[in-house]
Amino acid sequence: MASNHAAPPSNSWIPVALAAFVCEGAAWLWVGYAPGLSAGWPAYGLGLLGMLLATAAGWMLLNLNQRGRVALRRAQIAAARAVEQERATEHAQQEAEKATELLVTALDALPIGIAIFDQHDRQVIRNQCLDELFQGLFAPDTEHETFETMLRRELRMGLLPEARGREDAWVAMRLSERGLQSQPVLQKHTNDRWIHTYEVRTRQGFTVVARAEVTELVRKEQMLEQANAQLSRQSATDGLTGIANRRVFDETLATEWLRAARGGGTLGLLMVDIDHFKRFNDHYGHLAGDECLRRVTLVLSSCVRRAGELLARYGGEEFAILLPKTDIDGGVQVAGKLREAIAALGAEFAFSISASFGVAGRGGKFDQIDALLERADQAMYAAKRNGRNQVVSEAGATAVPAAPRRRVLKAGKIRNLNGRTSLDCTVRSIGDDGATLSVSSPLGIPDDFVLAIPGDNFESPCHVTGRSEHAVEVRFKR
């Protein structure tokens, strides 16, 4: 703390020393040149005063010398500190330059574009990858420009298609979100380029922006999504007709069954089978048979319009139509219209085309899905037994109990009605109404033939009611 008293001037000892010299000189003159005079107290007083003044001047010189040494020491210490501080400052500056150079080198080595902006959103540094990522966007004299200036130049260059026609609003939105995104922002640029942008705000108020091109990654992800969508469609649709397959039908039936059960609503089910399709295939070939299935599919799909309604390929030439909020009478009306439309397709082929329909509906609260399917299937086979090309509902299809069968293992012959050709088979079970035959392949077996069991002297005309991979179910014609 500075003293409240002002220090005496450094040359104040000079007048004191001169006064001492004058006093001493006057005393000596008094004694030497006035011997006659009495040397009384004036001469001694002047001498004593001169001695006191000389002593004071000497003390002042001593004090001045001491102060000069202290000031010199302080100046030496201050100079040493200044030199040390200058050296420390120079060393710190060198270290800062090394750190900056290391930062720039590290940023340039990164495979992503990096830019750092200060508290005023002015660009402080950017790496080479960012220049290469957006060629022509940055110039050497744009190092300290603001983010908004850079963003508007990017828009003028047309690099952001999503902002076209609303540039100002897009810039305002982008600035309001500046440094607040918790997740990277994916942006589409020109030439189908995709850029990931990630921004983070530091505690000092700086904003670090990282930008990376992810075009290849996005394209692979899009291809993967397309492939998954295609697989999903393939797993849910029939490859030939393009409608729902059996799996989707089972899932939809379970869903609509529960919905109808909760709301107490109705649920109609139509089972459709193309008549004599095997004969059609044999006569025109499988390509024509496939075309016939597609034509029939187009006709059947005309009735599927409301939510929840579904047309599915049930298997082979058999289809299933699910009609929520439709009772049996409504299902019969729909089936009648479809039957007439399918019969009209015969004009496009030399061979007539028809289909048999079985209609069933959900019963009371104790009804089951399997029972509904069984009733619709029985109604459809009742339509085929009654002459085909007709509609039979579960109310008009009387379920006749199957006659008892006995298990056998006998050699049999499948003969055409003209008796000219025959195929070997094995009779696995037989009863009064029909039999189950084991064959190497059901292909080539007509719907109507004569079954012969030579060991039993048995012959009977038959009609095929079902086929599997190695078996044929037949009904005897009496």
XYZ file of C-alpha atoms in Angstrom:
478
model
C 0.000 0.000 0.000
C 1.391 3.489 -0.857
C 2.341 5.816 2.073
C 0.116 8.762 2.905
C 3.180 11.050 3.325
C 4.949 12.308 0.262
C 8.609 11.306 0.084
C 11.104 14.218 0.207
C 12.693 15.122 -3.097
C 15.827 13.186 -3.929
C 17.953 16.428 -4.133
C 16.716 18.066 -0.916
C 20.033 17.405 0.808
C 21.800 20.006 -1.407
C 20.384 23.145 0.277
C 21.032 21.582 3.681
C 24.654 20.891 2.749
C 25.061 24.471 1.394
C 23.590 25.916 4.580
C 26.025 23.834 6.645
C 28.924 25.068 4.511
C 27.833 28.701 4.879
C 27.430 28.372 8.638
C 30.841 26.761 9.083
C 32.479 29.324 6.795
C 30.871 32.214 8.645
C 32.043 30.780 11.981
C 35.624 30.455 10.777
C 35.565 33.957 9.282
C 34.202 35.275 12.497
C 37.080 33.821 14.446
C 39.812 34.482 11.863
C 39.044 37.982 10.678
C 37.671 39.492 13.824
C 40.283 38.506 16.472
C 39.546 41.555 18.416
C 36.085 40.698 18.751
C 34.891 38.351 21.341
C 34.338 34.796 19.988
C 31.319 34.371 22.089
C 28.285 32.353 21.480
C 27.598 33.620 17.910
C 30.714 31.954 16.517
C 30.094 28.767 18.474
C 26.430 28.828 17.536
C 27.208 29.154 13.845
C 29.731 26.314 14.070
C 27.303 24.099 15.953
C 24.548 24.897 13.478
C 26.854 24.080 10.575
C 27.763 20.772 12.184
C 24.117 19.928 12.695
C 23.263 20.879 9.158
C 26.218 18.847 7.821
C 25.063 15.886 9.901
C 21.541 16.271 8.540
C 22.842 16.477 4.983
C 24.935 13.366 5.566
C 21.937 11.521 6.969
C 19.873 12.600 4.009
C 22.545 11.362 1.612
C 22.734 8.058 3.476
C 18.950 7.695 3.389
C 18.879 8.611 -0.273
C 21.545 6.031 -0.988
C 19.617 3.388 0.932
C 16.410 4.183 -0.906
C 18.252 4.068 -4.175
C 19.543 0.599 -3.364
C 16.047 -0.586 -2.403
C 14.588 0.875 -5.602
C 17.390 -0.691 -7.619
C 16.723 -4.070 -5.995
C 13.025 -3.782 -6.664
C 13.723 -2.796 -10.249
C 16.034 -5.790 -10.642
C 13.352 -8.117 -9.194
C 10.663 -6.584 -11.411
C 12.911 -6.916 -14.439
C 13.639 -10.546 -13.573
C 9.921 -11.227 -13.152
C 9.156 -9.476 -16.417
C 11.784 -11.568 -18.191
C 10.414 -14.741 -16.568
C 6.850 -13.791 -17.456
C 7.856 -13.029 -21.025
C 9.583 -16.364 -21.262
C 6.504 -18.114 -19.773
C 4.244 -16.262 -22.189
C 6.452 -17.215 -25.101
C 6.520 -20.839 -23.916
C 2.741 -20.877 -23.481
C 2.329 -19.399 -26.939
C 4.579 -22.082 -28.382
C 2.634 -24.801 -26.566
C -0.648 -23.319 -27.797
C 0.667 -23.296 -31.343
C 1.766 -26.908 -30.963
C -1.650 -27.873 -29.556
C -3.412 -26.059 -32.392
C -1.194 -27.761 -34.944
C -1.845 -31.124 -33.297
C -5.601 -30.443 -33.313
C -5.557 -29.476 -36.979
C -3.508 -32.560 -37.865
C -5.830 -34.813 -35.867
C -8.960 -33.284 -37.432
C -7.509 -33.619 -40.934
C -6.815 -37.294 -40.237
C -10.463 -37.996 -39.434
C -12.622 -39.520 -42.221
C -15.550 -37.202 -41.398
C -15.988 -33.461 -41.847
C -15.465 -31.402 -38.692
C -16.127 -27.681 -38.102
C -15.944 -25.727 -34.832
C -17.872 -22.481 -34.251
C -17.310 -19.976 -31.432
C -19.829 -18.361 -29.086
C -20.893 -15.956 -31.849
C -21.446 -18.891 -34.233
C -18.437 -17.946 -36.325
C -16.343 -20.692 -37.825
C -13.063 -21.174 -35.972
C -11.649 -24.229 -37.698
C -12.617 -26.921 -40.191
C -10.758 -29.935 -41.498
C -9.852 -30.999 -45.029
C -12.474 -33.746 -45.152
C -15.235 -31.126 -44.866
C -13.763 -29.226 -47.820
C -13.628 -32.441 -49.851
C -17.140 -33.428 -48.787
C -18.616 -30.133 -50.048
C -16.351 -29.067 -52.867
C -16.847 -25.425 -53.829
C -18.745 -24.561 -50.669
C -15.797 -23.143 -48.732
C -13.178 -20.615 -49.863
C -9.880 -19.701 -48.128
C -11.328 -16.356 -46.976
C -14.413 -17.951 -45.351
C -12.740 -19.240 -42.205
C -14.482 -16.828 -39.825
C -17.913 -16.603 -41.450
C -21.078 -17.362 -39.515
C -22.992 -20.599 -39.738
C -25.996 -18.803 -41.252
C -23.834 -17.380 -44.064
C -22.473 -20.822 -44.834
C -25.976 -22.332 -44.681
C -27.412 -19.801 -47.124
C -24.528 -20.388 -49.547
C -25.293 -24.091 -49.349
C -28.905 -23.347 -50.288
C -27.884 -21.080 -53.178
C -25.772 -23.918 -54.561
C -28.885 -26.148 -54.487
C -27.333 -28.775 -52.237
C -30.484 -29.290 -50.131
C -33.520 -30.307 -52.225
C -35.828 -30.449 -49.178
C -35.444 -26.659 -48.646
C -36.332 -25.561 -52.169
C -39.138 -23.029 -52.227
C -38.997 -22.384 -48.474
C -35.395 -21.318 -47.938
C -36.001 -18.607 -45.310
C -38.326 -20.752 -43.231
C -35.910 -23.665 -43.477
C -32.969 -21.500 -42.340
C -35.000 -20.157 -39.394
C -35.960 -23.679 -38.347
C -32.367 -24.878 -38.701
C -31.006 -22.023 -36.593
C -33.607 -22.593 -33.869
C -32.457 -26.214 -33.594
C -28.782 -25.263 -33.607
C -26.813 -27.479 -31.200
C -29.989 -28.930 -29.633
C -30.297 -32.176 -31.592
C -29.879 -35.258 -29.425
C -29.594 -37.514 -32.475
C -27.807 -37.134 -35.812
C -29.869 -35.506 -38.572
C -30.059 -37.397 -41.873
C -30.337 -35.054 -44.869
C -30.700 -35.816 -48.558
C -28.466 -33.743 -50.829
C -28.295 -33.421 -54.580
C -27.245 -36.376 -56.731
C -28.942 -38.722 -54.242
C -26.274 -38.113 -51.599
C -27.123 -38.670 -47.939
C -25.313 -36.757 -45.176
C -25.404 -37.391 -41.431
C -25.005 -34.160 -39.407
C -24.329 -34.188 -35.674
C -23.995 -31.046 -33.547
C -22.950 -30.695 -29.911
C -22.628 -27.571 -27.750
C -19.641 -27.377 -25.363
C -19.655 -25.825 -21.875
C -17.698 -22.863 -23.235
C -20.436 -22.127 -25.758
C -18.623 -23.535 -28.778
C -20.495 -25.682 -31.321
C -18.825 -28.743 -32.823
C -20.343 -29.982 -36.096
C -19.543 -33.419 -37.515
C -20.762 -34.372 -41.006
C -20.313 -37.727 -42.707
C -21.544 -39.123 -46.016
C -23.634 -42.264 -45.502
C -24.958 -42.676 -49.044
C -23.832 -46.289 -49.426
C -25.211 -47.186 -46.003
C -28.592 -45.610 -46.785
C -28.777 -47.353 -50.160
C -27.994 -50.719 -48.596
C -30.624 -50.073 -45.932
C -33.171 -49.164 -48.611
C -32.326 -52.315 -50.563
C -32.674 -54.356 -47.380
C -36.076 -52.795 -46.640
C -37.221 -53.514 -50.194
C -36.002 -57.100 -49.928
C -37.763 -57.551 -46.578
C -40.952 -56.059 -47.987
C -40.755 -58.384 -50.973
C -40.153 -61.389 -48.723
C -43.072 -60.315 -46.566
C -45.314 -60.058 -49.628
C -44.096 -63.413 -50.928
C -44.731 -65.094 -47.587
C -48.241 -63.621 -47.475
C -49.381 -64.044 -51.082
C -49.871 -66.873 -53.497
C -47.236 -66.760 -56.199
C -49.558 -67.661 -59.080
C -52.691 -65.645 -58.350
C -51.248 -62.823 -56.240
C -53.926 -63.142 -53.553
C -53.504 -64.140 -49.911
C -52.208 -67.603 -49.195
C -53.426 -70.191 -46.696
C -51.328 -68.840 -43.826
C -52.749 -65.330 -44.156
C -56.259 -66.774 -44.416
C -55.848 -68.714 -41.169
C -54.518 -65.609 -39.366
C -57.271 -63.344 -40.721
C -59.969 -65.878 -39.912
C -58.774 -66.075 -36.299
C -58.754 -62.263 -36.017
C -62.202 -61.765 -37.540
C -63.595 -64.665 -35.501
C -62.528 -62.976 -32.256
C -63.871 -59.617 -33.440
C -67.239 -61.165 -34.287
C -67.293 -63.043 -30.965
C -66.651 -59.856 -28.950
C -69.271 -57.833 -30.796
C -71.761 -60.635 -31.361
C -71.573 -60.054 -35.113
C -71.881 -62.391 -38.058
C -69.106 -63.911 -40.122
C -69.653 -65.563 -43.492
C -67.327 -68.065 -45.139
C -67.422 -69.199 -48.777
C -65.478 -72.238 -49.973
C -65.053 -72.361 -53.769
C -63.786 -75.200 -55.937
C -63.368 -75.047 -59.731
C -65.249 -77.944 -61.300
C -63.315 -80.509 -63.361
C -60.126 -78.456 -63.152
C -58.007 -81.594 -63.502
C -59.726 -82.367 -66.780
C -59.180 -78.751 -67.913
C -55.467 -79.021 -67.148
C -55.153 -82.317 -68.969
C -56.895 -80.963 -72.045
C -55.334 -77.493 -72.363
C -52.092 -77.888 -70.412
C -50.801 -76.348 -67.214
C -50.170 -72.903 -68.709
C -53.810 -72.620 -69.654
C -54.726 -74.003 -66.246
C -52.697 -71.273 -64.572
C -54.417 -68.658 -66.717
C -57.790 -70.129 -65.767
C -56.901 -69.804 -62.068
C -55.922 -66.166 -62.583
C -59.168 -65.401 -64.453
C -61.246 -67.007 -61.703
C -59.250 -65.040 -59.112
C -60.148 -61.765 -60.828
C -63.831 -62.685 -60.700
C -63.731 -63.723 -57.044
C -61.789 -60.617 -55.998
C -64.654 -58.422 -57.231
C -66.607 -59.240 -54.066
C -63.802 -58.270 -51.668
C -64.277 -54.566 -50.990
C -64.831 -53.911 -47.286
C -62.299 -53.945 -44.456
C -61.685 -57.430 -43.129
C -62.946 -59.176 -46.267
C -60.391 -61.565 -47.712
C -59.954 -63.776 -50.756
C -57.341 -66.517 -50.353
C -56.136 -69.480 -52.299
C -56.947 -72.391 -50.033
C -55.110 -75.012 -52.042
C -54.959 -76.249 -55.634
C -58.110 -75.062 -57.408
C -59.874 -74.284 -54.130
C -60.462 -70.765 -52.784
C -61.826 -69.324 -49.545
C -63.683 -66.015 -49.140
C -64.081 -64.428 -45.716
C -66.996 -61.983 -45.342
C -67.272 -60.249 -41.934
C -70.686 -58.834 -40.977
C -72.340 -61.156 -43.509
C -74.841 -63.869 -42.600
C -75.553 -67.072 -44.506
C -78.242 -65.524 -46.727
C -75.895 -62.682 -47.678
C -73.153 -65.177 -48.407
C -75.484 -67.186 -50.658
C -76.329 -64.039 -52.648
C -72.648 -63.193 -53.100
C -71.837 -66.770 -54.096
C -74.677 -66.804 -56.644
C -73.358 -63.720 -58.418
C -69.830 -65.112 -58.444
C -71.023 -68.459 -59.797
C -72.699 -66.751 -62.751
C -69.602 -64.617 -63.441
C -67.334 -67.665 -63.428
C -69.673 -69.548 -65.753
C -69.428 -66.619 -68.151
C -65.685 -67.225 -68.420
C -66.413 -70.350 -70.430
C -66.972 -68.156 -73.472
C -63.239 -67.396 -73.438
C -62.308 -71.082 -73.590
C -63.620 -73.962 -75.666
C -64.012 -75.863 -72.372
C -66.789 -74.736 -70.026
C -65.725 -73.391 -66.653
C -67.820 -73.567 -63.517
C -67.357 -73.625 -59.767
C -69.120 -75.136 -56.776
C -69.744 -72.964 -53.689
C -70.226 -73.923 -50.074
C -71.522 -71.214 -47.705
C -71.374 -71.279 -43.903
C -71.688 -68.726 -41.134
C -70.558 -68.300 -37.559
C -73.095 -69.834 -35.162
C -73.617 -69.115 -31.492
C -71.071 -68.350 -28.789
C -70.133 -72.024 -28.524
C -69.223 -72.298 -32.207
C -65.602 -73.052 -33.167
C -63.412 -72.066 -36.124
C -62.775 -75.663 -37.116
C -66.490 -76.365 -37.094
C -67.137 -73.363 -39.356
C -64.518 -74.587 -41.837
C -65.960 -78.092 -41.727
C -69.510 -76.874 -42.417
C -68.387 -74.731 -45.355
C -66.345 -77.631 -46.743
C -69.274 -80.046 -46.403
C -71.569 -77.572 -48.140
C -69.116 -77.232 -51.030
C -68.812 -80.999 -51.476
C -72.588 -81.261 -51.289
C -72.729 -78.844 -54.234
C -70.288 -81.053 -56.150
C -72.231 -84.212 -55.326
C -75.439 -82.570 -56.465
C -74.056 -81.915 -59.937
C -71.555 -79.052 -59.494
C -71.925 -75.430 -60.709
C -74.208 -74.523 -57.835
C -74.325 -72.897 -54.420
C -75.156 -74.872 -51.287
C -75.317 -73.382 -47.819
C -74.723 -75.228 -44.589
C -78.481 -75.190 -44.041
C -78.999 -77.115 -47.294
C -76.026 -79.460 -46.942
C -76.946 -82.464 -44.897
C -73.891 -84.004 -43.380
C -74.218 -87.736 -44.047
C -72.149 -89.774 -41.552
C -69.399 -91.632 -43.306
C -69.965 -95.362 -43.595
C -67.596 -97.459 -41.511
C -64.362 -98.400 -43.254
C -62.207 -101.470 -42.664
C -58.464 -101.405 -43.002
C -57.163 -103.634 -45.791
C -54.033 -104.015 -47.850
C -55.061 -105.221 -51.277
C -53.786 -104.785 -54.810
C -56.102 -102.801 -57.044
C -56.407 -101.466 -60.567
C -57.540 -98.003 -61.661
C -59.121 -98.349 -65.101
C -60.386 -95.626 -67.371
C -64.044 -95.744 -68.236
C -63.172 -97.030 -71.691
C -61.171 -99.875 -70.076
C -58.183 -99.390 -72.339
C -55.620 -98.227 -69.735
C -55.079 -99.015 -66.094
C -52.860 -98.008 -63.173
C -51.771 -100.084 -60.213
C -52.841 -98.979 -56.732
C -53.078 -100.308 -53.195
C -56.401 -100.286 -51.361
C -55.731 -99.113 -47.787
C -59.326 -98.989 -46.511
C -62.726 -99.802 -47.986
C -66.367 -99.463 -47.053
C -69.793 -99.515 -48.617
C -69.553 -95.890 -49.789
C -65.946 -95.612 -50.923
C -62.286 -96.427 -50.432
C -58.829 -94.930 -49.799
C -56.242 -95.748 -52.430
C -52.457 -95.465 -52.211
C -50.808 -94.404 -55.494
C -47.325 -93.385 -56.587
C -48.730 -90.062 -57.807
C -52.282 -88.705 -58.129
C -51.327 -86.949 -61.373
C -52.977 -88.486 -64.401
C -55.770 -90.128 -62.417
C -59.143 -88.995 -63.807
C -61.964 -87.778 -61.599
C -64.128 -90.738 -62.666
C -62.803 -94.271 -63.220
C -63.435 -97.937 -62.427
C -61.748 -99.497 -59.383
C -61.027 -103.202 -59.649
C -59.791 -105.530 -56.884
C -58.931 -108.754 -58.749
C -58.435 -110.799 -55.596
C -62.029 -110.104 -54.506
C -63.591 -110.064 -57.983
C -64.671 -106.505 -57.143
C -65.357 -103.714 -59.636
C -67.152 -100.396 -59.103
C -67.283 -97.030 -60.845
C -65.770 -94.335 -58.629
C -65.545 -90.576 -58.316
C -62.529 -88.855 -56.772
C -63.467 -86.759 -53.738
C -59.982 -85.941 -52.503
C -56.311 -86.128 -53.448
C -53.059 -85.927 -51.526
C -49.427 -86.485 -52.440
C -49.676 -90.318 -52.526
C -53.360 -91.042 -51.847
C -56.748 -90.707 -53.528
C -60.107 -90.705 -51.765
C -62.979 -92.117 -53.885
C -66.721 -92.489 -53.590
C -68.479 -95.456 -55.158
C -71.206 -94.788 -57.695
C -74.171 -97.103 -57.138
